Amino acid sequence: MERLISVCLWLILALHLVLRVAGNAEGDALNALKNNLTDPNNLLQDWDPTDTNPCQWYNITCNSENSVTRIDPGNANLSGKLVPDLGMLSNLQYLELYSNNISGEIPEEIGNLTNLVSLDLYLNVLTGHIPATLGNLRKLRFLRLNNNSLTGQIPMALTTIDTLDVSNNQLEGDIPVNGSFSLFQPISFRNNRLNYPPFAPPPPPMPSTASTSSGNSAVGAIVGVVAVSVVLFSAPAIIFA
Ligand SMILES: *[C@@H]1O[C@H](CO)[C@@H](O)[C@H](O)[C@H]1NC(C)=O
Ligand SMILES: *[C@@H]1O[C@H](CO)[C@@H](O)[C@H](O)[C@H]1NC(C)=O
Ligand SMILES: *[C@@H]1O[C@H](CO)[C@@H](O)[C@H](O)[C@H]1NC(C)=O
Ligand SMILES: *[C@@H]1O[C@H](CO)[C@@H](O)[C@H](O)[C@H]1NC(C)=O
Ligand SMILES: *[C@@H]1O[C@H](CO)[C@@H](O)[C@H](O)[C@H]1NC(C)=O
Ligand SMILES: *[C@@H]1O[C@H](CO)[C@@H](O)[C@H](O)[C@H]1NC(C)=O
Ligand SMILES: *[C@@H]1O[C@H](CO)[C@@H](O)[C@H](O)[C@H]1NC(C)=O
């Protein structure tokens, strides 16, 4: 009997340890990030890996299952690098580390965050490519990577996004044209070394017969179309100049 009780106690202890370790895997990932960052204002001092979970940590938000959904220390004067461990935060929706001094590359493991809605890394000093793995993120809608030193091409696979800003980097190659790329304005891309796509012809304007006399209506419509086309086609050239 005594032996049975001690076996039970041992099992309970073992289970507790297993749950604790599993429960804090996300804390460990955030702690790896913290260890790779310099934090002059000590904002991340309560990111303590011995806590049962990271849900009370500075600028961390969890869902009701104590799984991390937001990382929010933007504008926090952090330097250092992002870590591949971030790819483990399977419920992460918002990764907001903008306006810091973060260097190095965007880990391709970010492409494992299938619930990610927003990736805001603008105003840092990131280098390297925009990982093509971001194209796997079907829920990603906000991608703001402007004002970094990113190089290489814009991945064609980024088609679900509806707010994009990659301006002020050193990106090159063609701006993709399919998916939501057709909706983005040149301001999202300016200050790179990108090739702008040929612009889709504007929808044919309705010939206005009211303004011209009956005999000249066809000529008037053609002149009107040409004039409108000149304005529409030259506008992008002015913007890009
Ligand atoms: C940076 O993060 C990695 C995990 O990605 C970890 O192995 C390493 O120890 C961290 N660096 C420091 C200085 O803690
Ligand atoms: C981050 O924490 C600071 C201090 O508590 C707070 O002022 C700020 O609103 C937080 N940011 C977000 C996005 O939660
Ligand atoms: C950020 O850090 C720099 C240098 O470490 C310091 O000069 C500046 O005052 C800091 N800014 C804030 C908002 O803490
Ligand atoms: C930015 O980070 C670099 C190291 O990567 C450091 O030398 C520099 O002082 C940091 N600047 C600020 C303003 O924190
Ligand atoms: C996360 O992404 C990396 C690189 O994109 C991949 O090699 C790895 O298998 C992924 N891990 C998981 C757990 O999906
Ligand atoms: C982003 O970079 C551009 C070009 O260097 C600069 O004019 C702009 O002020 C920067 N944006 C911010 C918010 O610093
Ligand atoms: C977008 O276009 C590129 C090349 O033109 C192609 O490889 C890619 O599959 C297209 N993506 C979608 C979603 O149509």
Coordinates of C-alpha atoms and ligand atoms in Angstrom, one line a residue:
M1 CA 0.0 0.0 0.0
E2 CA 2.7 2.4 1.0
R3 CA 4.5 1.4 -2.2
L4 CA 1.4 2.1 -4.3
I5 CA 1.1 5.6 -2.7
S6 CA 4.7 6.5 -3.4
V7 CA 4.3 5.3 -7.0
C8 CA 1.2 7.5 -7.4
L9 CA 3.0 10.5 -5.9
W10 CA 5.9 9.9 -8.2
L11 CA 3.6 9.8 -11.2
I12 CA 1.8 13.0 -10.2
L13 CA 5.2 14.7 -9.8
A14 CA 6.4 13.5 -13.2
L15 CA 3.2 14.5 -14.9
H16 CA 3.4 17.9 -13.2
L17 CA 7.0 18.4 -14.5
V18 CA 6.0 17.3 -18.0
L19 CA 3.0 19.7 -18.1
R20 CA 5.1 22.5 -16.7
V21 CA 7.8 22.0 -19.4
A22 CA 5.2 21.7 -22.2
G23 CA 3.3 24.7 -20.8
N24 CA 6.3 26.9 -20.9
A25 CA 7.7 26.0 -24.3
E26 CA 6.3 29.3 -25.5
G27 CA 8.0 31.0 -22.6
D28 CA 11.3 29.4 -23.6
A29 CA 10.9 30.7 -27.2
L30 CA 10.3 34.2 -25.9
N31 CA 13.2 33.9 -23.5
A32 CA 15.4 32.9 -26.5
L33 CA 14.3 36.2 -28.1
K34 CA 15.0 38.1 -25.0
N35 CA 18.5 36.6 -24.7
N36 CA 19.2 37.7 -28.2
L37 CA 18.1 41.3 -27.6
T38 CA 19.8 44.2 -25.8
D39 CA 17.1 46.0 -23.8
P40 CA 18.6 49.2 -22.4
N41 CA 15.4 50.3 -20.7
N42 CA 14.9 46.8 -19.0
L43 CA 11.4 46.6 -20.4
L44 CA 11.6 42.8 -20.7
Q45 CA 12.9 42.2 -17.1
D46 CA 9.7 40.4 -16.1
W47 CA 10.1 37.9 -19.0
D48 CA 11.1 35.2 -16.5
P49 CA 11.4 31.7 -18.0
T50 CA 10.7 30.0 -14.6
D51 CA 7.1 31.4 -14.7
T52 CA 4.5 28.7 -15.6
N53 CA 3.6 30.6 -18.7
P54 CA 4.5 34.0 -20.3
C55 CA 1.0 35.4 -20.2
Q56 CA 1.7 38.1 -17.6
W57 CA 4.9 39.3 -19.2
Y58 CA 5.4 42.8 -20.5
N59 CA 3.6 43.4 -23.8
I60 CA 2.7 39.7 -24.2
T61 CA -1.0 38.7 -24.7
C62 CA -2.4 35.1 -24.5
N63 CA -5.7 33.4 -25.4
S64 CA -7.8 31.6 -22.9
E65 CA -5.6 28.5 -23.3
N66 CA -2.6 30.5 -22.1
S67 CA -1.0 30.4 -25.6
V68 CA 0.7 33.6 -26.9
T69 CA -1.3 35.6 -29.4
R70 CA 0.5 39.0 -29.4
I71 CA 4.1 40.2 -28.9
D72 CA 3.9 44.0 -28.7
P73 CA 7.2 45.7 -27.6
G74 CA 7.3 48.2 -30.5
N75 CA 9.2 51.4 -30.0
A76 CA 11.1 49.9 -27.1
N77 CA 14.7 50.6 -28.1
L78 CA 15.5 46.9 -28.5
S79 CA 18.7 45.9 -30.5
G80 CA 19.9 42.5 -31.4
K81 CA 18.4 39.7 -33.5
L82 CA 15.1 37.8 -34.0
V83 CA 15.3 34.1 -33.3
P84 CA 14.0 31.0 -35.2
D85 CA 12.3 30.0 -32.0
L86 CA 9.5 32.5 -32.7
G87 CA 8.2 30.0 -35.3
M88 CA 7.0 27.8 -32.3
L89 CA 4.3 30.3 -31.2
S90 CA 1.6 28.5 -33.1
N91 CA -1.2 30.8 -32.0
L92 CA 0.6 34.1 -32.6
Q93 CA -1.5 36.6 -34.5
Y94 CA 0.4 39.9 -34.0
L95 CA 4.2 40.3 -34.1
E96 CA 4.8 44.0 -33.4
L97 CA 8.4 44.8 -33.0
Y98 CA 8.4 48.0 -35.1
S99 CA 10.5 51.1 -34.3
N100 CA 13.4 49.3 -32.6
N101 CA 17.0 48.7 -33.6
I102 CA 16.7 45.0 -34.5
S103 CA 19.3 43.8 -37.0
G104 CA 20.0 40.5 -38.8
E105 CA 17.5 38.6 -40.9
I106 CA 13.8 37.8 -40.6
P107 CA 13.8 34.1 -39.7
E108 CA 12.2 31.9 -42.3
E109 CA 10.5 30.1 -39.4
I110 CA 8.1 33.0 -39.2
G111 CA 6.5 31.2 -42.1
N112 CA 5.3 28.5 -39.6
L113 CA 3.1 31.0 -37.8
T114 CA -0.1 29.9 -39.5
N115 CA -2.3 32.2 -37.4
L116 CA -0.3 35.3 -38.0
V117 CA -2.4 38.3 -39.1
S118 CA 0.1 41.1 -38.7
L119 CA 3.9 41.3 -39.1
D120 CA 5.1 44.8 -38.2
L121 CA 8.9 45.0 -38.3
Y122 CA 9.1 48.5 -39.9
L123 CA 11.8 51.0 -38.7
N124 CA 14.5 48.6 -37.7
V125 CA 17.8 47.7 -39.4
L126 CA 16.9 44.3 -40.7
T127 CA 19.0 42.8 -43.6
G128 CA 18.6 39.8 -45.9
H129 CA 15.6 38.7 -47.9
I130 CA 11.9 38.8 -47.2
P131 CA 11.4 35.0 -46.5
A132 CA 9.3 33.3 -49.2
T133 CA 7.8 31.2 -46.4
L134 CA 5.6 34.2 -45.5
G135 CA 3.6 33.2 -48.6
N136 CA 2.4 30.2 -46.5
L137 CA 0.6 32.4 -44.1
R138 CA -3.0 32.4 -45.4
K139 CA -4.2 34.7 -42.6
L140 CA -1.5 37.3 -43.0
R141 CA -3.1 40.7 -43.9
F142 CA -0.7 43.4 -42.6
L143 CA 2.9 43.2 -43.7
R144 CA 4.9 46.3 -42.9
L145 CA 8.7 46.0 -43.4
N146 CA 9.4 49.5 -44.5
N147 CA 12.5 51.4 -43.4
N148 CA 14.9 48.5 -43.0
S149 CA 17.8 47.4 -45.3
L150 CA 16.1 44.3 -46.8
T151 CA 17.5 43.1 -50.2
G152 CA 16.4 40.6 -52.8
Q153 CA 13.0 40.2 -54.4
I154 CA 9.5 40.5 -53.1
P155 CA 8.1 36.9 -52.9
M156 CA 5.4 36.4 -55.5
A157 CA 3.5 34.2 -53.1
L158 CA 2.4 37.0 -50.9
T159 CA -1.1 37.2 -52.2
T160 CA -3.4 37.4 -49.2
I161 CA -2.1 40.7 -47.8
D162 CA -4.2 43.8 -47.9
T163 CA -1.8 46.3 -46.2
L164 CA 1.7 46.2 -47.5
D165 CA 4.6 48.6 -47.0
V166 CA 8.1 47.6 -48.1
S167 CA 9.2 51.1 -48.9
N168 CA 12.7 52.4 -48.0
N169 CA 14.6 49.2 -48.3
Q170 CA 17.0 47.9 -51.0
L171 CA 14.7 45.4 -52.7
E172 CA 15.1 44.7 -56.4
G173 CA 13.5 42.8 -59.2
D174 CA 9.9 43.1 -60.4
I175 CA 6.9 44.1 -58.3
P176 CA 4.5 41.1 -58.5
V177 CA 1.3 41.8 -60.3
N178 CA -1.1 39.0 -59.3
G179 CA -3.2 38.6 -56.2
S180 CA -3.6 41.6 -54.0
F181 CA -0.5 43.2 -55.6
S182 CA -2.7 44.8 -58.2
L183 CA -4.3 46.8 -55.4
F184 CA -1.2 48.3 -53.9
Q185 CA -0.1 51.9 -54.6
P186 CA 3.4 52.9 -55.6
I187 CA 3.9 54.4 -52.2
S188 CA 4.1 50.9 -50.7
F189 CA 7.3 50.2 -52.8
R190 CA 9.0 53.6 -53.1
N191 CA 12.7 54.0 -52.3
N192 CA 13.9 50.6 -53.5
R193 CA 15.5 49.3 -56.7
L194 CA 12.3 47.7 -57.9
N195 CA 10.9 47.5 -61.5
Y196 CA 7.4 48.7 -61.6
P197 CA 5.0 46.5 -63.6
P198 CA 3.4 47.8 -66.8
F199 CA 0.1 49.4 -65.8
A200 CA -3.1 47.7 -66.7
P201 CA -5.0 49.8 -69.2
P202 CA -7.7 51.9 -67.6
P203 CA -11.3 50.8 -68.2
P204 CA -12.5 52.5 -71.5
P205 CA -14.2 55.8 -70.6
M206 CA -17.8 56.1 -71.6
P207 CA -17.9 58.3 -74.8
S208 CA -19.7 61.5 -73.9
T209 CA -22.0 62.4 -76.7
A210 CA -23.7 65.2 -74.8
S211 CA -20.7 67.6 -75.1
T212 CA -20.1 67.3 -78.8
S213 CA -22.3 68.2 -81.8
S214 CA -23.8 65.3 -83.7
G215 CA -21.5 65.4 -86.7
N216 CA -18.3 65.3 -84.7
S217 CA -19.4 62.9 -81.9
A218 CA -17.1 60.0 -83.1
V219 CA -14.1 62.3 -83.4
G220 CA -14.9 64.0 -80.1
A221 CA -15.1 60.6 -78.3
I222 CA -11.8 59.5 -79.8
V223 CA -10.1 62.7 -78.8
G224 CA -11.6 62.3 -75.3
V225 CA -10.3 58.7 -75.0
V226 CA -6.8 59.8 -76.1
A227 CA -6.8 62.7 -73.7
V228 CA -8.0 60.6 -70.7
S229 CA -5.5 57.9 -71.6
V230 CA -2.6 60.4 -71.7
V231 CA -3.6 61.6 -68.3
L232 CA -4.1 58.1 -66.8
F233 CA -0.8 56.8 -68.3
S234 CA 1.3 59.8 -67.4
A235 CA 0.1 60.0 -63.8
P236 CA 2.1 57.0 -62.6
A237 CA 5.2 58.3 -64.4
I238 CA 4.8 61.6 -62.5
I239 CA 4.4 59.7 -59.2
F240 CA 7.5 57.6 -59.9
A241 CA 9.6 60.4 -61.1
Ligands
LIG1 C1 19.7 33.2 -29.0 O1 18.6 32.3 -29.3 C2 19.1 31.0 -29.5 C3 17.9 30.2 -29.9 O2 17.4 30.6 -31.1 C4 19.7 30.4 -28.3 O3 20.1 29.1 -28.5 C5 20.8 31.3 -27.9 O4 21.3 30.8 -26.7 C6 20.4 32.7 -27.8 N1 21.5 33.6 -27.5 C7 21.8 34.0 -26.3 C8 23.0 34.9 -26.2 O5 21.1 33.6 -25.3
LIG2 C1 3.3 47.8 -24.0 O1 3.4 48.0 -22.6 C2 3.4 49.4 -22.3 C3 3.6 49.6 -20.8 O2 2.7 48.8 -20.1 C4 2.0 50.0 -22.7 O3 2.0 51.4 -22.4 C5 1.8 49.7 -24.1 O4 0.5 50.2 -24.5 C6 1.9 48.3 -24.4 N1 1.7 48.1 -25.9 C7 0.8 47.3 -26.3 C8 0.6 47.4 -27.8 O5 0.1 46.6 -25.6
LIG3 C1 17.3 54.5 -27.0 O1 18.6 54.2 -26.8 C2 19.5 55.2 -27.2 C3 20.9 54.7 -27.1 O2 21.0 53.5 -26.4 C4 19.3 56.4 -26.2 O3 20.1 57.5 -26.6 C5 17.8 56.8 -26.3 O4 17.6 57.9 -25.4 C6 16.9 55.7 -26.1 N1 15.5 56.1 -26.3 C7 14.5 55.7 -25.5 C8 13.2 56.2 -25.9 O5 14.7 55.1 -24.5
LIG4 C1 21.6 49.8 -32.5 O1 22.2 48.6 -32.4 C2 23.6 48.7 -32.6 C3 24.1 47.3 -32.6 O2 23.4 46.4 -33.5 C4 24.2 49.5 -31.5 O3 25.6 49.7 -31.8 C5 23.6 50.9 -31.5 O4 24.1 51.7 -30.4 C6 22.1 50.8 -31.4 N1 21.5 52.1 -31.5 C7 20.6 52.5 -30.6 C8 20.0 53.8 -30.8 O5 20.2 51.7 -29.7
LIG5 C1 9.5 25.8 -39.5 O1 10.0 26.4 -40.7 C2 11.3 25.8 -41.0 C3 11.8 26.7 -42.2 O2 10.9 27.3 -42.9 C4 11.1 24.4 -41.4 O3 12.4 23.8 -41.8 C5 10.6 23.6 -40.1 O4 10.4 22.3 -40.4 C6 9.4 24.3 -39.6 N1 9.0 23.7 -38.3 C7 7.8 23.2 -38.0 C8 7.7 22.7 -36.7 O5 6.9 23.3 -38.8
LIG6 C1 11.8 56.1 -43.6 O1 12.9 56.3 -44.5 C2 12.7 57.4 -45.3 C3 13.8 57.5 -46.3 O2 15.1 57.3 -45.7 C4 12.7 58.7 -44.5 O3 12.5 59.8 -45.3 C5 11.5 58.5 -43.5 O4 11.5 59.7 -42.6 C6 11.6 57.3 -42.7 N1 10.5 57.1 -41.9 C7 10.5 57.3 -40.6 C8 9.2 57.2 -39.9 O5 11.5 57.5 -40.0
LIG7 C1 1.8 34.9 -59.4 O1 2.6 35.0 -60.5 C2 3.8 34.2 -60.5 C3 4.7 34.5 -61.7 O2 4.0 35.3 -62.6 C4 3.4 32.8 -60.3 O3 4.6 32.0 -60.2 C5 2.6 32.6 -59.1 O4 2.2 31.2 -59.0 C6 1.4 33.5 -59.2 N1 0.7 33.3 -57.9 C7 -0.7 33.3 -57.9 C8 -1.3 33.1 -56.5 O5 -1.4 33.4 -58.9

